[in-house]
N, CA, C and O of each residue as an XYZ file, in Angstrom:
684
protein
N      74.311    146.928      2.426
C      75.506    147.525      1.868
C      75.326    149.042      1.872
O      74.301    149.553      1.422
N      76.318    149.750      2.379
C      76.238    151.207      2.409
C      76.598    151.779      1.046
O      77.463    151.262      0.338
N      75.908    152.861      0.702
C      76.181    153.521     -0.568
C      77.322    154.494     -0.382
O      77.296    155.327      0.524
N      78.326    154.392     -1.239
C      79.468    155.298     -1.180
C      79.384    156.268     -2.343
O      78.887    155.930     -3.417
N      79.873    157.470     -2.116
C      79.877    158.489     -3.160
C      80.966    158.143     -4.174
O      82.066    157.725     -3.813
N      80.636    158.325     -5.431
C      81.569    158.037     -6.515
C      81.983    159.349     -7.159
O      81.144    160.077     -7.688
N      83.268    159.651     -7.116
C      83.784    160.882     -7.708
C      84.555    160.551     -8.980
O      85.612    159.923     -8.937
N      84.013    160.981    -10.100
C      84.672    160.735    -11.387
C      86.038    161.417    -11.437
O      87.024    160.826    -11.875
N      86.079    162.664    -10.985
C      87.336    163.416    -10.996
C      88.393    162.773    -10.123
O      89.560    162.686    -10.505
N      87.980    162.321     -8.944
C      88.923    161.669     -8.032
C      89.459    160.371     -8.640
O      90.643    160.060     -8.509
N      88.590    159.624     -9.298
C      89.019    158.372     -9.930
C      90.028    158.644    -11.048
O      91.031    157.940    -11.164
N      89.766    159.650    -11.858
C      90.688    159.981    -12.951
C      92.005    160.506    -12.393
O      93.072    160.158    -12.898
N      91.943    161.345    -11.350
C      93.176    161.850    -10.719
C      94.001    160.704    -10.150
O      95.220    160.669    -10.321
N      93.341    159.765     -9.474
C      94.053    158.623     -8.905
C      94.755    157.834    -10.010
O      95.929    157.485     -9.884
N      94.030    157.559    -11.091
C      94.618    156.814    -12.202
C      95.787    157.553    -12.831
O      96.818    156.949    -13.128
N      95.633    158.854    -13.035
C      96.693    159.664    -13.642
C      97.921    159.705    -12.738
O      99.043    159.508    -13.204
N      97.714    159.960    -11.454
C      98.840    160.027    -10.514
C      99.534    158.675    -10.376
O     100.760    158.609    -10.282
N      98.754    157.602    -10.365
C      99.334    156.261    -10.290
C     100.177    155.978    -11.527
O     101.276    155.434    -11.426
N      99.659    156.347    -12.690
C     100.403    156.140    -13.931
C     101.687    156.970    -13.938
O     102.745    156.465    -14.312
N     101.604    158.241    -13.526
C     102.797    159.099    -13.522
C     103.864    158.577    -12.575
O     105.049    158.593    -12.909
N     103.464    158.117    -11.408
C     104.450    157.675    -10.425
C     105.000    156.279    -10.732
O     105.956    155.840    -10.093
N     104.414    155.588    -11.691
C     104.874    154.251    -12.088
C     105.063    154.181    -13.599
O     104.788    153.155    -14.222
N     105.531    155.276    -14.177
C     105.602    155.415    -15.626
C     106.445    154.325    -16.288
O     106.045    153.773    -17.313
N     107.594    154.015    -15.719
C     108.469    152.995    -16.311
C     107.751    151.644    -16.343
O     107.810    150.928    -17.342
N     107.081    151.305    -15.255
C     106.334    150.046    -15.205
C     105.262    150.016    -16.292
O     105.137    149.027    -17.015
N     104.494    151.092    -16.409
C     103.406    151.117    -17.386
C     103.914    151.123    -18.826
O     103.281    150.532    -19.701
N     105.031    151.774    -19.084
C     105.620    151.724    -20.428
C     106.047    150.290    -20.744
O     105.779    149.780    -21.832
N     106.707    149.651    -19.791
C     107.102    148.249    -19.976
C     105.895    147.344    -20.150
O     105.900    146.450    -20.995
N     104.863    147.575    -19.351
C     103.636    146.787    -19.450
C     102.991    146.973    -20.821
O     102.516    146.010    -21.424
N     102.977    148.200    -21.305
C     102.424    148.497    -22.625
C     103.210    147.771    -23.720
O     102.620    147.237    -24.660
N     104.526    147.754    -23.599
C     105.368    147.070    -24.588
C     105.114    145.561    -24.555
O     104.915    144.939    -25.598
N     105.121    144.979    -23.358
C     104.872    143.537    -23.224
C     103.479    143.199    -23.747
O     103.305    142.249    -24.509
N     102.501    143.978    -23.333
C     101.118    143.776    -23.757
C     101.014    143.866    -25.280
O     100.366    143.033    -25.914
N     101.646    144.864    -25.853
C     101.636    145.028    -27.308
C     102.273    143.855    -28.026
O     101.735    143.359    -29.016
N     103.419    143.411    -27.529
C     104.102    142.273    -28.156
C     103.265    141.002    -28.074
O     103.240    140.199    -29.007
N     102.581    140.830    -26.945
C     101.755    139.638    -26.783
C     100.555    139.645    -27.727
O      99.951    138.600    -27.969
N     100.211    140.803    -28.255
C      99.120    140.873    -29.225
C      99.609    140.991    -30.660
O      98.953    140.491    -31.574
N     100.733    141.635    -30.875
C     101.254    141.816    -32.234
C     101.860    140.525    -32.770
O     101.578    140.124    -33.899
N     102.689    139.878    -31.966
C     103.362    138.657    -32.418
C     102.351    137.583    -32.831
O     102.514    136.990    -33.897
N     101.313    137.307    -32.032
C     100.342    136.303    -32.479
C      99.644    136.668    -33.794
O      99.373    135.787    -34.610
N      99.354    137.936    -34.004
C      98.687    138.302    -35.258
C      99.625    138.124    -36.452
O      99.179    137.761    -37.540
N     100.899    138.372    -36.259
C     101.877    138.137    -37.331
C     101.953    136.646    -37.645
O     101.971    136.245    -38.808
N     101.997    135.832    -36.593
C     102.041    134.377    -36.794
C     100.768    133.904    -37.490
O     100.820    133.057    -38.381
N      99.626    134.454    -37.080
C      98.355    134.061    -37.701
C      98.342    134.405    -39.184
O      97.854    133.621    -39.998
N      98.870    135.560    -39.539
C      98.936    135.952    -40.954
C      99.830    135.007    -41.746
O      99.538    134.687    -42.898
N     100.911    134.565    -41.131
C     101.836    133.661    -41.811
C     101.252    132.255    -41.923
O     101.637    131.489    -42.807
N     100.326    131.916    -41.032
C      99.806    130.552    -40.965
C      98.483    130.381    -41.703
O      97.778    129.400    -41.466
N      98.135    131.285    -42.571
C      96.857    131.189    -43.269
C      96.709    129.896    -44.068
O      95.591    129.437    -44.300
N      97.804    129.318    -44.479
C      97.755    128.088    -45.274
C      97.447    126.862    -44.413
O      96.780    125.935    -44.873
N      97.916    126.850    -43.205
C      97.761    125.681    -42.332
C      96.527    125.862    -41.450
O      96.614    126.449    -40.371
N      95.388    125.364    -41.905
C      94.123    125.605    -41.213
C      94.079    125.058    -39.794
O      93.609    125.746    -38.888
N      94.558    123.837    -39.579
C      94.503    123.260    -38.233
C      95.408    124.036    -37.292
O      95.055    124.273    -36.137
N      96.567    124.428    -37.783
C      97.467    125.233    -36.967
C      96.799    126.552    -36.599
O      96.928    127.025    -35.469
N      96.097    127.135    -37.535
C      95.429    128.411    -37.307
C      94.358    128.279    -36.227
O      94.225    129.155    -35.372
N      93.603    127.200    -36.265
C      92.565    126.971    -35.253
C      93.201    126.814    -33.877
O      92.767    127.442    -32.911
N      94.221    125.983    -33.791
C      94.921    125.776    -32.516
C      95.523    127.086    -32.031
O      95.448    127.416    -30.848
N      96.111    127.819    -32.946
C      96.726    129.087    -32.585
C      95.695    130.076    -32.051
O      95.956    130.759    -31.060
N      94.531    130.165    -32.687
C      93.495    131.096    -32.225
C      92.966    130.702    -30.843
O      92.666    131.568    -30.021
N      92.853    129.419    -30.595
C      92.427    128.963    -29.265
C      93.471    129.351    -28.222
O      93.125    129.859    -27.155
N      94.740    129.115    -28.526
C      95.815    129.490    -27.597
C      95.844    131.000    -27.382
O      96.052    131.467    -26.263
N      95.639    131.754    -28.444
C      95.608    133.214    -28.348
C      94.448    133.669    -27.464
O      94.604    134.587    -26.658
N      93.288    133.031    -27.613
C      92.125    133.363    -26.792
C      92.404    133.092    -25.315
O      92.103    133.922    -24.457
N      92.980    131.929    -25.025
C      93.322    131.577    -23.638
C      94.315    132.585    -23.071
O      94.147    133.054    -21.945
N      95.338    132.920    -23.837
C      96.334    133.899    -23.396
C      95.691    135.261    -23.141
O      96.025    135.931    -22.164
N      94.781    135.669    -24.004
C      94.094    136.949    -23.836
C      93.303    136.982    -22.533
O      93.327    137.985    -21.820
N      92.608    135.903    -22.218
C      91.840    135.840    -20.969
C      92.785    135.901    -19.775
O      92.533    136.643    -18.826
N      93.863    135.134    -19.810
C      94.817    135.124    -18.693
C      95.433    136.506    -18.498
O      95.584    136.957    -17.363
N      95.788    137.178    -19.579
C      96.359    138.526    -19.466
C      95.318    139.514    -18.945
O      95.649    140.399    -18.156
N      94.074    139.374    -19.374
C      93.010    140.245    -18.863
C      92.870    140.093    -17.353
O      92.719    141.078    -16.630
N      92.921    138.867    -16.892
C      92.863    138.605    -15.453
C      94.069    139.242    -14.772
O      93.934    139.857    -13.714
N      95.242    139.098    -15.371
C      96.459    139.694    -14.814
C      96.391    141.207    -14.750
O      96.838    141.808    -13.773
N      95.837    141.830    -15.782
C      95.695    143.293    -15.770
C      94.748    143.746    -14.660
O      94.972    144.781    -14.031
N      93.692    142.969    -14.422
C      92.801    143.290    -13.301
C      93.547    143.180    -11.973
O      93.371    144.015    -11.085
N      94.379    142.148    -11.842
C      95.171    141.973    -10.620
C      96.096    143.168    -10.411
O      96.219    143.669     -9.293
N      96.745    143.625    -11.478
C      97.636    144.783    -11.388
C      96.846    146.023    -10.988
O      97.286    146.786    -10.128
N      95.684    146.232    -11.603
C      94.847    147.388    -11.255
C      94.432    147.337     -9.791
O      94.444    148.358     -9.103
N      94.067    146.158     -9.318
C      93.675    146.017     -7.912
C      94.842    146.297     -6.975
O      94.659    146.912     -5.925
N      96.030    145.854     -7.341
C      97.207    146.132     -6.511
C      97.452    147.630     -6.408
O      97.682    148.149     -5.316
N      97.404    148.327     -7.542
C      97.619    149.775     -7.511
C      96.527    150.476     -6.711
O      96.805    151.457     -6.021
N      95.297    149.993     -6.790
C      94.228    150.629     -6.011
C      94.407    150.392     -4.513
O      93.875    151.141     -3.694
N      95.155    149.354     -4.160
C      95.490    149.088     -2.751
C      96.835    149.691     -2.364
O      97.400    149.343     -1.327
N      97.351    150.601     -3.202
C      98.642    151.264     -2.982
C      99.808    150.284     -2.919
O     100.777    150.507     -2.194
N      99.709    149.203     -3.678
C     100.804    148.252     -3.826
C     101.372    148.406     -5.228
O     100.719    148.964     -6.110
N     102.561    147.923     -5.429
C     103.193    147.972     -6.743
C     102.789    146.747     -7.559
O     102.775    145.623     -7.057
N     102.464    146.986     -8.817
C     102.213    145.886     -9.730
C     103.535    145.328    -10.231
O     104.551    146.022    -10.231
N     103.515    144.074    -10.658
C     104.708    143.433    -11.224
C     104.326    142.766    -12.540
O     103.171    142.401    -12.755
N     105.305    142.615    -13.406
C     105.050    141.941    -14.673
C     104.576    140.511    -14.449
O     103.766    139.994    -15.218
N     105.075    139.878    -13.408
C     104.669    138.496    -13.127
C     103.186    138.401    -12.773
O     102.594    137.326    -12.864
N     102.582    139.525    -12.369
C     101.148    139.532    -12.062
C     100.296    139.254    -13.302
O      99.150    138.819    -13.186
N     100.855    139.505    -14.483
C     100.099    139.247    -15.714
C      99.673    137.786    -15.817
O      98.624    137.484    -16.386
N     100.475    136.885    -15.273
C     100.195    135.458    -15.409
C      99.957    134.766    -14.065
O      99.790    133.547    -14.022
N      99.942    135.521    -12.981
C      99.873    134.917    -11.648
C      98.491    134.395    -11.272
O      98.369    133.599    -10.341
N      97.459    134.824    -11.971
C      96.098    134.455    -11.583
C      95.462    133.458    -12.553
O      94.237    133.380    -12.646
N      96.278    132.704    -13.265
C      95.772    131.782    -14.284
C      94.759    130.782    -13.738
O      93.906    130.303    -14.485
N      94.837    130.460    -12.451
C      93.915    129.487    -11.862
C      92.467    129.990    -11.866
O      91.534    129.204    -11.707
N      92.285    131.296    -12.048
C      90.940    131.876    -12.098
C      90.357    131.842    -13.512
O      89.276    132.381    -13.753
N      91.062    131.218    -14.433
C      90.672    131.238    -15.848
C      89.215    130.832    -16.059
O      88.461    131.569    -16.695
N      88.808    129.680    -15.542
C      87.461    129.180    -15.833
C      86.378    130.018    -15.165
O      85.341    130.281    -15.775
N      86.600    130.444    -13.919
C      85.617    131.330    -13.278
C      85.448    132.613    -14.083
O      84.328    133.066    -14.318
N      86.566    133.191    -14.501
C      86.509    134.430    -15.274
C      85.851    134.180    -16.631
O      85.008    134.964    -17.067
N      86.229    133.102    -17.288
C      85.672    132.786    -18.605
C      84.155    132.609    -18.530
O      83.429    133.169    -19.351
N      83.671    131.837    -17.556
C      82.228    131.618    -17.443
C      81.502    132.913    -17.093
O      80.416    133.175    -17.611
N      82.091    133.719    -16.222
C      81.486    135.015    -15.896
C      81.466    135.915    -17.130
O      80.489    136.624    -17.369
N      82.537    135.886    -17.908
C      82.604    136.690    -19.134
C      81.549    136.241    -20.145
O      80.912    137.073    -20.790
N      81.368    134.946    -20.279
C      80.342    134.428    -21.192
C      78.962    134.890    -20.744
O      78.165    135.352    -21.561
N      78.674    134.767    -19.449
C      77.382    135.236    -18.931
C      77.210    136.728    -19.164
O      76.143    137.181    -19.576
N      78.269    137.492    -18.898
C      78.238    138.938    -19.108
C      77.906    139.258    -20.568
O      77.052    140.100    -20.846
N      78.574    138.595    -21.478
C      78.335    138.838    -22.911
C      76.913    138.450    -23.312
O      76.285    139.147    -24.109
N      76.403    137.351    -22.773
C      75.025    136.948    -23.067
C      74.026    137.970    -22.534
O      73.032    138.277    -23.193
N      74.293    138.497    -21.335
C      73.424    139.527    -20.759
C      73.427    140.772    -21.648
O      72.370    141.320    -21.959
N      74.603    141.207    -22.047
C      74.723    142.387    -22.914
C      74.000    142.138    -24.238
O      73.262    142.998    -24.718
N      74.212    140.971    -24.819
C      73.566    140.631    -26.083
C      72.045    140.678    -25.933
O      71.347    141.236    -26.779
N      71.539    140.088    -24.848
C      70.096    140.132    -24.593
C      69.598    141.561    -24.464
O      68.533    141.902    -24.978
N      70.366    142.393    -23.781
C      69.989    143.800    -23.641
C      70.012    144.535    -24.962
O      69.166    145.394    -25.213
N      70.967    144.208    -25.806
C      71.040    144.859    -27.117
C      69.851    144.460    -27.995
O      69.374    145.256    -28.804
N      69.383    143.234    -27.831
C      68.191    142.811    -28.569
C      66.959    143.598    -28.130
O      66.001    143.743    -28.889
N      66.994    144.102    -26.902
C      65.880    144.893    -26.367
C      66.086    146.384    -26.628
O      65.779    147.213    -25.771
N      66.591    146.717    -27.779
C      66.726    148.107    -28.244
C      67.886    148.875    -27.630
O      67.747    150.071    -27.372
N      68.986    148.257    -27.395
C      70.286    148.843    -27.061
C      70.381    149.413    -25.646
O      71.317    149.075    -24.921
N      69.452    150.261    -25.233
C      69.569    150.913    -23.917
C      69.683    149.898    -22.779
O      70.548    150.064    -21.919
N      68.844    148.849    -22.733
C      69.041    147.860    -21.663
C      70.427    147.217    -21.707
O      71.004    146.909    -20.664
N      70.957    147.017    -22.903
C      72.304    146.444    -23.027
C      73.353    147.345    -22.419
O      74.280    146.868    -21.764
N      73.218    148.642    -22.627
C      74.159    149.602    -22.034
C      74.016    149.603    -20.518
O      75.013    149.577    -19.797
N      72.785    149.633    -20.038
C      72.540    149.639    -18.588
C      73.092    148.369    -17.953
O      73.777    148.432    -16.932
N      72.798    147.219    -18.549
C      73.284    145.955    -17.997
C      74.793    145.838    -18.128
O      75.449    145.242    -17.273
N      75.349    146.403    -19.194
C      76.803    146.403    -19.354
C      77.485    147.134    -18.213
O      78.507    146.685    -17.696
N      76.911    148.265    -17.824
C      77.450    149.034    -16.695
C      77.195    148.295    -15.391
O      78.076    148.209    -14.535
N      75.997    147.765    -15.244
C      75.601    147.079    -14.006
C      76.537    145.915    -13.662
O      76.875    145.701    -12.498
N      76.943    145.180    -14.674
C      77.745    143.981    -14.433
C      79.218    144.152    -14.810
O      79.971    143.178    -14.809
N      79.631    145.366    -15.130
C      80.985    145.666    -15.608
C      82.082    145.152    -14.673
O      83.127    144.702    -15.143
N      81.866    145.210    -13.397
C      82.920    144.945    -12.414
C      83.037    143.481    -12.002
O      83.738    143.165    -11.041
N      82.355    142.580    -12.719
C      82.402    141.162    -12.362
C      83.835    140.647    -12.263
O      84.157    139.879    -11.357
N      84.690    141.064    -13.184
C      86.064    140.561    -13.218
C      86.849    140.894    -11.964
O      87.664    140.097    -11.498
N      86.600    142.068    -11.426
C      87.298    142.465    -10.205
C      86.923    141.548     -9.043
O      87.768    141.234     -8.205
N      85.671    141.119     -8.989
C      85.250    140.223     -7.912
C      85.778    138.804     -8.115
O      86.065    138.106     -7.142
N      85.907    138.382     -9.349
C      86.517    137.076     -9.618
C      87.975    137.101     -9.173
O      88.440    136.176     -8.507
N      88.699    138.163     -9.542
C      90.132    138.241     -9.259
C      90.405    138.591     -7.801
O      91.244    137.955     -7.164
N      89.715    139.586     -7.267
C      90.014    140.075     -5.920
C      89.448    139.185     -4.825
O      90.104    138.949     -3.811
N      88.242    138.695     -5.025
C      87.567    137.921     -3.973
C      87.476    136.434     -4.280
O      87.045    135.649     -3.435
N      87.884    136.038     -5.494
C      87.816    134.628     -5.865
C      86.396    134.112     -6.019
O      86.149    132.917     -5.857
N      85.455    135.008     -6.333
C      84.059    134.599     -6.455
C      83.811    133.842     -7.752
O      84.535    133.995     -8.735
N      82.770    133.023     -7.723
C      82.340    132.337     -8.930
C      81.591    133.299     -9.838
O      81.330    134.441     -9.457
N      81.245    132.845    -11.032
C      80.620    133.726    -12.022
C      79.333    134.403    -11.548
O      79.195    135.619    -11.679
N      78.408    133.648    -11.010
C      77.117    134.214    -10.590
C      77.309    135.184     -9.434
O      76.745    136.279     -9.437
N      78.106    134.784     -8.443
C      78.338    135.655     -7.289
C      79.013    136.955     -7.712
O      78.672    138.025     -7.209
N      79.968    136.867     -8.635
C      80.679    138.060     -9.103
C      79.726    139.011     -9.822
O      79.799    140.225     -9.629
N      78.841    138.471    -10.642
C      77.857    139.309    -11.334
C      76.893    139.952    -10.339
O      76.532    141.120    -10.489
N      76.476    139.196     -9.326
C      75.577    139.753     -8.301
C      76.262    140.881     -7.529
O      75.645    141.913     -7.266
N      77.523    140.692     -7.169
C      78.263    141.740     -6.439
C      78.412    142.990     -7.295
O      78.253    144.106     -6.800
N      78.715    142.809     -8.572
C      78.834    143.952     -9.474
C      77.509    144.699     -9.547
O      77.479    145.930     -9.532
N      76.428    143.954     -9.624
C      75.097    144.567     -9.649
C      74.855    145.379     -8.381
O      74.315    146.484     -8.434
N      75.258    144.825     -7.250
C      75.035    145.507     -5.968
C      75.836    146.802     -5.860
O      75.309    147.812     -5.393
N      77.090    146.791     -6.282
C      77.908    147.999     -6.094
C      77.579    149.100     -7.093
O      77.902    150.265     -6.856
N      76.945    148.750     -8.202
C      76.606    149.784     -9.188
C      75.208    150.353     -8.976
O      74.804    151.293     -9.660
N      74.478    149.785     -8.033
C      73.118    150.268     -7.766
C      73.173    151.742     -7.348
O      73.875    152.101     -6.403
N      72.442    152.567     -8.047
C      72.413    153.995     -7.756
C      73.572    154.780     -8.351
O      73.664    155.992     -8.156
N      74.458    154.103     -9.077
C      75.643    154.769     -9.640
C      75.755    154.612    -11.158
O      76.739    155.059    -11.749
N      74.783    153.998    -11.784
C      74.913    153.689    -13.217
C      75.090    154.941    -14.072
O      75.913    154.955    -14.987
N      74.322    155.990    -13.781
C      74.454    157.210    -14.586
C      75.847    157.810    -14.418
O      76.480    158.188    -15.403
N      76.329    157.901    -13.172
C      77.682    158.417    -12.932
C      78.728    157.559    -13.632
O      79.688    158.084    -14.197
N      78.550    156.254    -13.598
C      79.495    155.358    -14.266
C      79.434    155.528    -15.781
O      80.465    155.488    -16.453
N      78.239    155.717    -16.317
C      78.096    155.948    -17.753
C      78.866    157.199    -18.167
O      79.606    157.181    -19.151
N      78.692    158.278    -17.420
C      79.405    159.528    -17.711
C      80.909    159.319    -17.531
O      81.706    159.807    -18.332
N      81.292    158.596    -16.483
C      82.705    158.303    -16.230
C      83.325    157.544    -17.400
O      84.418    157.887    -17.852
N      82.638    156.521    -17.889
C      83.149    155.751    -19.021
C      83.265    156.623    -20.267
O      84.212    156.478    -21.040
N      82.310    157.527    -20.467
C      82.408    158.469    -21.590
C      83.622    159.377    -21.424
O      84.332    159.664    -22.388
N      83.855    159.828    -20.185
C      85.027    160.673    -19.917
C      86.313    159.911    -20.224
O      87.219    160.444    -20.865
N      86.390    158.665    -19.767
C      87.586    157.859    -20.023
C      87.784    157.634    -21.517
O      88.911    157.649    -22.013
N      86.696    157.428    -22.219
C      86.785    157.222    -23.656
C      87.270    158.446    -24.411
O      87.791    158.336    -25.521
N      87.098    159.603    -23.809
C      87.514    160.838    -24.486
C      88.961    161.215    -24.176
O      89.500    162.150    -24.767
N      89.587    160.495    -23.257
C      90.975    160.811    -22.873
C      91.932    160.200    -23.879
O      93.147    160.346    -23.743
């Protein structure tokens, strides 16, 4: 695999320009995304008395959150390929649910293990495997393959990615 140069500034410019040129879409996406998270929490607050309903509701909310996360990755990938995202993309990749879920569980276990080893390994491994979701969604890879691909593409770029994530967090 050839090593490509990673430009933090170029990545931020691309994201900013993409957002500006698709502002109406992103505002609508933000509203839909917000409603999909606000409405369930309101229902959960109202359902505190009905324990079984609350359990079922939290499971459904978790499933919906995973499906929307997959959809957001699909939208991000479309924009990175200079295609337009659509609201229907939020739910179009539901068939990847289990691959994404298992990869996410493995990712979380890896991070947890790293955090037990005095935090720094957890941060390094978090960056190393951060892109697993993109490989599940874009390439249809299984959990292990997606984590391996993420590891491969971040090799030699972890410090730049760490700084990039800090930059994004400050915006």
